XYZ file of C-alpha atoms in Angstrom:
432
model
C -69.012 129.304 58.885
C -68.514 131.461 61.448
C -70.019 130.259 64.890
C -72.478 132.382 66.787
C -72.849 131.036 70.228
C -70.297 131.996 72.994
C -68.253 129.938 74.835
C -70.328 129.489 78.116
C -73.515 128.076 76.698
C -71.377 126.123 74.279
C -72.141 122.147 74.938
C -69.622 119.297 75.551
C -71.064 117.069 72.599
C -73.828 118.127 69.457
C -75.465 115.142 68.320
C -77.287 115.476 65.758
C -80.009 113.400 64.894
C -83.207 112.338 68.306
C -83.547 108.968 66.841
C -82.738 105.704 68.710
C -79.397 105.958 68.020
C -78.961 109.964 68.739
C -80.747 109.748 72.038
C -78.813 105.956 73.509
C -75.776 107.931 72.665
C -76.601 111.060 74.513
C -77.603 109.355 77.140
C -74.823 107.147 77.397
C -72.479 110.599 77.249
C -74.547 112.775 79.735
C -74.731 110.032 82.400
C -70.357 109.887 82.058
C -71.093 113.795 83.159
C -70.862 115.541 79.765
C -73.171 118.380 78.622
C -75.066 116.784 75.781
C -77.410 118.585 73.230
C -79.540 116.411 70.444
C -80.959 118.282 67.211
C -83.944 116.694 65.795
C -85.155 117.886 62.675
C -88.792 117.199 63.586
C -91.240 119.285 65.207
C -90.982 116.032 67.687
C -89.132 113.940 68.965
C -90.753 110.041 67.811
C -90.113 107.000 65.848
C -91.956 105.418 63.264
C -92.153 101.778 62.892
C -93.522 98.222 64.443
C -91.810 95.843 66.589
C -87.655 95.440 66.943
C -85.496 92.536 68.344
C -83.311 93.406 71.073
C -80.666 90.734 71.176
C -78.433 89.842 74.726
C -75.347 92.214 73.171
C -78.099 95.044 74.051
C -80.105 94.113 77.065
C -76.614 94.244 78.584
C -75.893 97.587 77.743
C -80.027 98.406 78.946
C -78.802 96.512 82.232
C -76.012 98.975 82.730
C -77.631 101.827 81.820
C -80.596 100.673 84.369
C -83.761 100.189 81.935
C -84.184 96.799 81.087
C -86.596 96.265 83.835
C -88.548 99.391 82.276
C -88.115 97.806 78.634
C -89.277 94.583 79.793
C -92.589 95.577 80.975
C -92.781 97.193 77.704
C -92.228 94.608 75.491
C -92.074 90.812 75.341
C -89.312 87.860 76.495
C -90.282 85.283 73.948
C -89.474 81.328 74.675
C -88.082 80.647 71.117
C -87.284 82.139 67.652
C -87.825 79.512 65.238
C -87.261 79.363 61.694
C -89.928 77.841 59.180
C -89.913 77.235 55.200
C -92.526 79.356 53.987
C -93.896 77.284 51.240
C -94.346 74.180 53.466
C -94.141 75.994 57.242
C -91.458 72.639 58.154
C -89.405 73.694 60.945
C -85.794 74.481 59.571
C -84.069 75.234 63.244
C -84.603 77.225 66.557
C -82.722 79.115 69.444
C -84.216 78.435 72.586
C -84.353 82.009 73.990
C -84.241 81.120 77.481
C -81.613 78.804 77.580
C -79.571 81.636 75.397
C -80.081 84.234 77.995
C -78.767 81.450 80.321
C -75.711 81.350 78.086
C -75.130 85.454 77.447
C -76.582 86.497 80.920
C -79.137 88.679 79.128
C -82.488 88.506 77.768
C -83.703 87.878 74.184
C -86.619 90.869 73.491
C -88.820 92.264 71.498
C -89.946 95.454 71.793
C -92.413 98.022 69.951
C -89.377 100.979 68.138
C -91.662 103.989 69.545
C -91.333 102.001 73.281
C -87.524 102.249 73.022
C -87.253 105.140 71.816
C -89.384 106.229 74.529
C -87.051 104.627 77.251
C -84.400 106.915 76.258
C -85.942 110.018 75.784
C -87.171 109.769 79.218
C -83.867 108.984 80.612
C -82.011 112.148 78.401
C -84.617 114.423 80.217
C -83.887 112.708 83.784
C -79.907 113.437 82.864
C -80.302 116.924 81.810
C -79.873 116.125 78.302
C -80.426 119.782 75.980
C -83.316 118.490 73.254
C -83.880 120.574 70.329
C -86.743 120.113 67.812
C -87.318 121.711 64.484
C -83.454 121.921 63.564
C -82.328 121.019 60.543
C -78.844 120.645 60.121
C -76.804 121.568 56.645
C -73.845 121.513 56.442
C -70.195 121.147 58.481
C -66.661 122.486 59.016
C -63.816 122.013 60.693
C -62.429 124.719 63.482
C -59.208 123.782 65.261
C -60.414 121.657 68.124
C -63.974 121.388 67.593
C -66.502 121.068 64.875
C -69.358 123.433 63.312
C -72.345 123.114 62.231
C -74.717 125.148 60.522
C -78.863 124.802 60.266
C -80.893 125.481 57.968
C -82.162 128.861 59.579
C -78.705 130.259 58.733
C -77.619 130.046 62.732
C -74.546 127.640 63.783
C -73.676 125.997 66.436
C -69.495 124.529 68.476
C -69.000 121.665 70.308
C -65.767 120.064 70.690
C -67.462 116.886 69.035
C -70.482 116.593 66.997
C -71.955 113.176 66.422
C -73.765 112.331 63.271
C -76.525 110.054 63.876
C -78.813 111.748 61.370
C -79.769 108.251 59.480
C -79.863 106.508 56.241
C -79.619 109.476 54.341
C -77.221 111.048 56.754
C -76.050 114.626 55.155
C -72.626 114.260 57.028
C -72.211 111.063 55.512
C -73.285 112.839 51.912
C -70.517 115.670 52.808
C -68.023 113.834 54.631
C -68.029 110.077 52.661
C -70.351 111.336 49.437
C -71.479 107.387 48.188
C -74.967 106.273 47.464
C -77.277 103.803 49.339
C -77.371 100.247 47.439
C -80.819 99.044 46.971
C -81.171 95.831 47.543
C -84.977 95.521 45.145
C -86.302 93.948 48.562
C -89.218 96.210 50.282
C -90.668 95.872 53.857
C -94.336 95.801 54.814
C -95.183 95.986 58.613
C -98.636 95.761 61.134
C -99.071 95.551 64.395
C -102.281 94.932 65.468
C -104.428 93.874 68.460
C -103.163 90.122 69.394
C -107.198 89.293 69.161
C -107.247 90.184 65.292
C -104.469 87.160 64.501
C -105.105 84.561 67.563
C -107.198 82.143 65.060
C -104.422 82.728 62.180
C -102.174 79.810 63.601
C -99.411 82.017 65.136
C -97.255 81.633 67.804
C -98.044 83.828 70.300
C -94.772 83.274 72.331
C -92.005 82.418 70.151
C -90.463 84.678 67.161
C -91.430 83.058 64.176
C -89.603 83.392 60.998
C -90.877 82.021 57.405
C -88.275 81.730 54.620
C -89.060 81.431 51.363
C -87.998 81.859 47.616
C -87.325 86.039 47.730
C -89.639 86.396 50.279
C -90.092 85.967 54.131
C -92.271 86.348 56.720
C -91.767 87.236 60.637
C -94.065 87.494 63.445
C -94.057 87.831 67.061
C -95.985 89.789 70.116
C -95.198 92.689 71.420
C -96.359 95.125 74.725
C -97.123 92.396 76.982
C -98.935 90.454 74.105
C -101.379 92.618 73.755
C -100.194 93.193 70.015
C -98.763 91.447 67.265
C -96.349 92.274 65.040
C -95.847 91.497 61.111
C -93.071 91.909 59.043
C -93.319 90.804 55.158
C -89.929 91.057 52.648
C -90.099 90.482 49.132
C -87.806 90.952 46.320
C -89.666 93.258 43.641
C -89.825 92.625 40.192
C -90.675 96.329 39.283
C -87.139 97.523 40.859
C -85.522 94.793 39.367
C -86.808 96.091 35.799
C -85.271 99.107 36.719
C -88.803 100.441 37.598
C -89.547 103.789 40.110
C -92.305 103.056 41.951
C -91.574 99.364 43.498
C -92.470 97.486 46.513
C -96.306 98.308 45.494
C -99.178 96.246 47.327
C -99.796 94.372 44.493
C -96.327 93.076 44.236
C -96.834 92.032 47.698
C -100.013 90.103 47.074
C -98.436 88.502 44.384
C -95.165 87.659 46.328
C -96.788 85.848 49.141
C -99.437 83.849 46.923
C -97.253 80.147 46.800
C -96.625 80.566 51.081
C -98.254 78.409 53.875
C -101.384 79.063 55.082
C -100.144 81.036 58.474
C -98.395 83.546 56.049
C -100.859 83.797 53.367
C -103.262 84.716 56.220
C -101.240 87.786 57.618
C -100.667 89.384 54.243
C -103.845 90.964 54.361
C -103.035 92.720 57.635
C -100.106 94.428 56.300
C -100.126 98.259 56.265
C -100.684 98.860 52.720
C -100.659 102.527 52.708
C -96.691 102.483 53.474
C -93.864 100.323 52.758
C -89.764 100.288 53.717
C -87.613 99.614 50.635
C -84.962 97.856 52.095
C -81.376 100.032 51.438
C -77.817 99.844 52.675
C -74.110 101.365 52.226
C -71.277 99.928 51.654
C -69.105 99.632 54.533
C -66.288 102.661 55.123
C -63.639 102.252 57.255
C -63.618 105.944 57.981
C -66.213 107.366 60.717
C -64.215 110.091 61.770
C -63.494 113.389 60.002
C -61.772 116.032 62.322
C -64.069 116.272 64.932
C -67.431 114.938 63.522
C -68.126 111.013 64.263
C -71.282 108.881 62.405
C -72.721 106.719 64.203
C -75.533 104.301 63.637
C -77.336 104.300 60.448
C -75.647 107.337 59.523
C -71.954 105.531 59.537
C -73.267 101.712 58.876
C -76.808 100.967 57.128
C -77.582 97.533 57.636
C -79.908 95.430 55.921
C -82.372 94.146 58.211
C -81.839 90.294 58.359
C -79.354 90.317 61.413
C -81.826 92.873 63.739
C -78.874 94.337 64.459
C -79.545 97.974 63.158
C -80.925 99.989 65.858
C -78.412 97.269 68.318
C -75.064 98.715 66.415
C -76.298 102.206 67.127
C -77.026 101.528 71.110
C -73.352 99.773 71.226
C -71.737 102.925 69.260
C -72.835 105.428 71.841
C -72.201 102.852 74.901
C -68.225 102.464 73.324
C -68.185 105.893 72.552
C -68.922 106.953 76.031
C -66.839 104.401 77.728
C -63.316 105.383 75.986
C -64.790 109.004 77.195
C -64.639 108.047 80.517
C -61.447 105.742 80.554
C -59.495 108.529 79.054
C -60.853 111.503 80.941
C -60.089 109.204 84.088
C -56.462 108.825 83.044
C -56.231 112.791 81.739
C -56.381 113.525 85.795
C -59.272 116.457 84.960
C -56.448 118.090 82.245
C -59.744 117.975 79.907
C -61.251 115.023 77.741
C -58.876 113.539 75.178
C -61.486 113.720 72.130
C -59.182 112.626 69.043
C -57.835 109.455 71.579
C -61.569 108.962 72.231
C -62.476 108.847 68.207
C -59.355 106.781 67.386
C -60.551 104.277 70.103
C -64.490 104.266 69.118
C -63.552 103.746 65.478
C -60.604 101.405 65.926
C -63.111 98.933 67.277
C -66.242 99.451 65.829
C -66.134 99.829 61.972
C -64.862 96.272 61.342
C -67.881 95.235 64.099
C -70.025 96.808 62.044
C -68.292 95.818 58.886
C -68.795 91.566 60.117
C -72.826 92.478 60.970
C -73.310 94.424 57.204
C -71.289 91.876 55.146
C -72.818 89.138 56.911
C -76.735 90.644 56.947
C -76.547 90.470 53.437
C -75.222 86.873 52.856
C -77.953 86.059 55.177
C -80.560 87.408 52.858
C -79.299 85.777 50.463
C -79.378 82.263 51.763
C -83.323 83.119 53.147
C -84.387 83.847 50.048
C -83.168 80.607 47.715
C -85.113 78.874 45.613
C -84.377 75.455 43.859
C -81.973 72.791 45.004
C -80.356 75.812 46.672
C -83.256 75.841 49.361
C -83.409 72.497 49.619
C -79.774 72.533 50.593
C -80.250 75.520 53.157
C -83.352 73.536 54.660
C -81.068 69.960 55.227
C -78.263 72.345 56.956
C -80.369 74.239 59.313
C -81.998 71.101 59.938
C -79.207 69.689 60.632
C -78.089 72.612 63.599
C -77.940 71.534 67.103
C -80.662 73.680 68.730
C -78.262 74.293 71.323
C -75.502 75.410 68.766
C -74.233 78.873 69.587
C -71.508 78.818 67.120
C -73.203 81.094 64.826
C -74.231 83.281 67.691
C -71.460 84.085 69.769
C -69.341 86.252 67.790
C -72.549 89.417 67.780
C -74.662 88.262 71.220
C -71.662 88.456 73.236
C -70.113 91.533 75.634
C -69.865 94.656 72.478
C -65.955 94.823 72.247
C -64.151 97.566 73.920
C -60.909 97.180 71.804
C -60.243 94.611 68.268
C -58.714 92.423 70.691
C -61.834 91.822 72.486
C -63.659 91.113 69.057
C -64.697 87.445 69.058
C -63.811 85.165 66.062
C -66.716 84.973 63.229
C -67.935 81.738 62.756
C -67.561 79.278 59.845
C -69.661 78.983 57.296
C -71.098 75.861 55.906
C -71.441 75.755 52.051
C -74.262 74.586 50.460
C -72.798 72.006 48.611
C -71.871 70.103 51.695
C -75.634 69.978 51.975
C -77.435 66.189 51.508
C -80.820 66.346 50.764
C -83.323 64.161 48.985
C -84.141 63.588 45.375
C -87.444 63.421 43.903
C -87.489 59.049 44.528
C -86.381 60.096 47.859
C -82.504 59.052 47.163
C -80.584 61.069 49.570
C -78.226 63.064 46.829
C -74.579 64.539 48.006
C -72.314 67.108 47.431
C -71.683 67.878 43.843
């Protein structure tokens, strides 16, 4: 590929992708005094979604950056997130959110995705952030100290480093990595309506609210202000598991939800019906850097969604990347930014981050989703949690680690068969 732009009107940084992820990293790069441009492939920039959890390892970084006060009138600071079975609706276990943000110095949120989004696009215009629409990029190459790229128009573009943050279905990760998303046969359905269609439906209007149930669950919580409400149903579906193409339909989720409590049953028929998430992932890579083209976000680590850490990992990849930018430029003494010391730092720290957060969202959708004696077992451990237990907590809702030194320990799982629970006579029954 043979570039066409010249020198002069040549950015610092390409990213490539105006998501969440694309635009918190060019923001985080601009404000460190870098010349940023974002590619979006669509005619506009905008997200599409409901509601998102924004734990304290991100309100910190939305401190820094100076927005949490503009996120906050946005969304919602909820009192608790508690955790229900969704057959019976018994309380299993709760954080109390305020008393956490006493602990991590940072709010618990939720927030609408299109809201947050927002907050950064504003904030890349305010730092003079280039934004492109209506580019699709290809393909990419190598050039000795820089990267390529080339669009879909023909035209290409330079930059010293081009960031990936192009997604799921990332086309640098396709080129650069070449695996295949793993499908987990669990879809999404999400609503958010007006808070007046669901206040007689036995919600919680202040707390995050969480049913688990046998392969299904069920969350719900408020969001801008509390003037909506947002719905998130997960089901494991039979036609993917029969090898099926056309899975996650609306009558699968009917069907899924019919055994639940009455709060859940209720908000099934609010779901959108005329679109639905299958939930996907990738298989952790320990390589995020080829020459000088980085992934980031979705594009370099896929989560599944049981952790709401997704569009969190993608916020703390730009933050890190842009803070070993400025650390080393400091030290370089204005002899020009140190970019492979800057990718060797960003990737020494955050692919086995990001590794803990995959690994672990999927062992937690495994445990919601039990059935059996094996839920009974889950319920009489989380049941047994300390509300004010932040074992399980502190090793992702902490500072975002600079360097693997700074990564906290993970915590220790309990097993299952540790569990003591109750037979059918009501004779408590041990481990096995």
């Amino acid at each position: 590929m043979n570039p066409e732009s010249t020198p002069g009107d040549r950015p610092d940084v390409i990213i490539v992708g105006g998501g969440i992820g694309g635009l918190s990293s060019a923001f985080a790069l601009a404000r460190r005094g870098l010349r940023v441009r974002v590619l979006e492939r669509a005619k506009e920039f905008g997200e599409v979604g409901a509601g998102l959890q924004i734990a304290p390892n991100c309100t910190r970084i939305l401190a820094e950056y100076g927005l949490l006060e503009e996120a906050k009138t946005l969304g919602v600071v909820p009192e608790h997130m508690v955790m229900r079975d969704a057959l019976d609706a018994r309380e299993l276990t709760r954080l109390d959110l305020r008393d956490l943000e006493r602990r991590y110095g940072f709010p618990y949120m939720v927030i609408h995705r299109s809201d947050l989004h927002g907050i950064f696009l504003r904030a890349c215009e305010r730092a003079g952030v280039e934004l492109l629409t209506d580019r699709t990029v290809v393909d990419y190459a190598h050039t000795d100290g820089a990267a390529v790229i080339r669009l879909e128009d023909g035209s290409t573009q330079q930059a010293p480093l081009i960031v990936a943050a192009d997604g799921l279905h990332s086309v640098a990760r396709r080129k650069l990595v070449g695996d295949d998303v793993v499908s987990s046969n669990y879809v999404a359905y999400r609503a958010a309506v007006p808070i007046e269609q669901v206040q007689d439906n036995g919600i919680a209007e202040k707390d995050v609210a969480v049913y688990v149930g046998p392969r299904c669950h069920f969350v719900q919580y408020a969001l801008r202000g509390g003037e909506m409400f947002n719905q998130v149903a997960v089901f494991e579906s039979p036609k993917a598991l029969a090898g099926g193409e056309d899975w996650g339909t609306p009558d699968e989720l009917d069907a899924a939800f019919e055994a639940t409590c009455d709060t859940v049953r209720t908000g099934i028929p609010l779901m959108w019906r005329d679109r639905w998430w299958q939930m996907l992932d990738r298989d952790p890579v320990e390589t995020w850097v080829h020459g000088r083209v980085a992934l980031l976000g979705d594009a370099a680590h896929p989560p599944l969604q049981y952790m709401a850490q997704g569009a969190i990992m993608a916020i703390e990849d730009g933050w890190v990347l842009a803070e070993h930018y400025a650390r080393l430029a400091a030290a370089a003494e204005g002899a020009g930014p140190d970019w492979d010391g800057v990718l060797a730092a960003y990737e020494a720290v955050r692919v086995e981050h990001c590794r803990r957060v995959l690994t672990t969202a999927r062992a937690w959708g495994e445990l919601w989703h039990l059935d059996g004696e094996a839920r009974l077992r889950r319920n009489a451990i989380m049941r047994a949690r300390d509300t004010y237990d932040y074992s399980f907590t502190d090793w992702v809702y902490g500072p975002t680690a600079l360097t693997p030194d700074e990564e906290p320990s993970m915590f220790a799982p309990i097993p299952l068969s540790s569990a003591v629970v109750e037979d059918r006579s009501g004779t408590p029954t041990g481990a096995r």
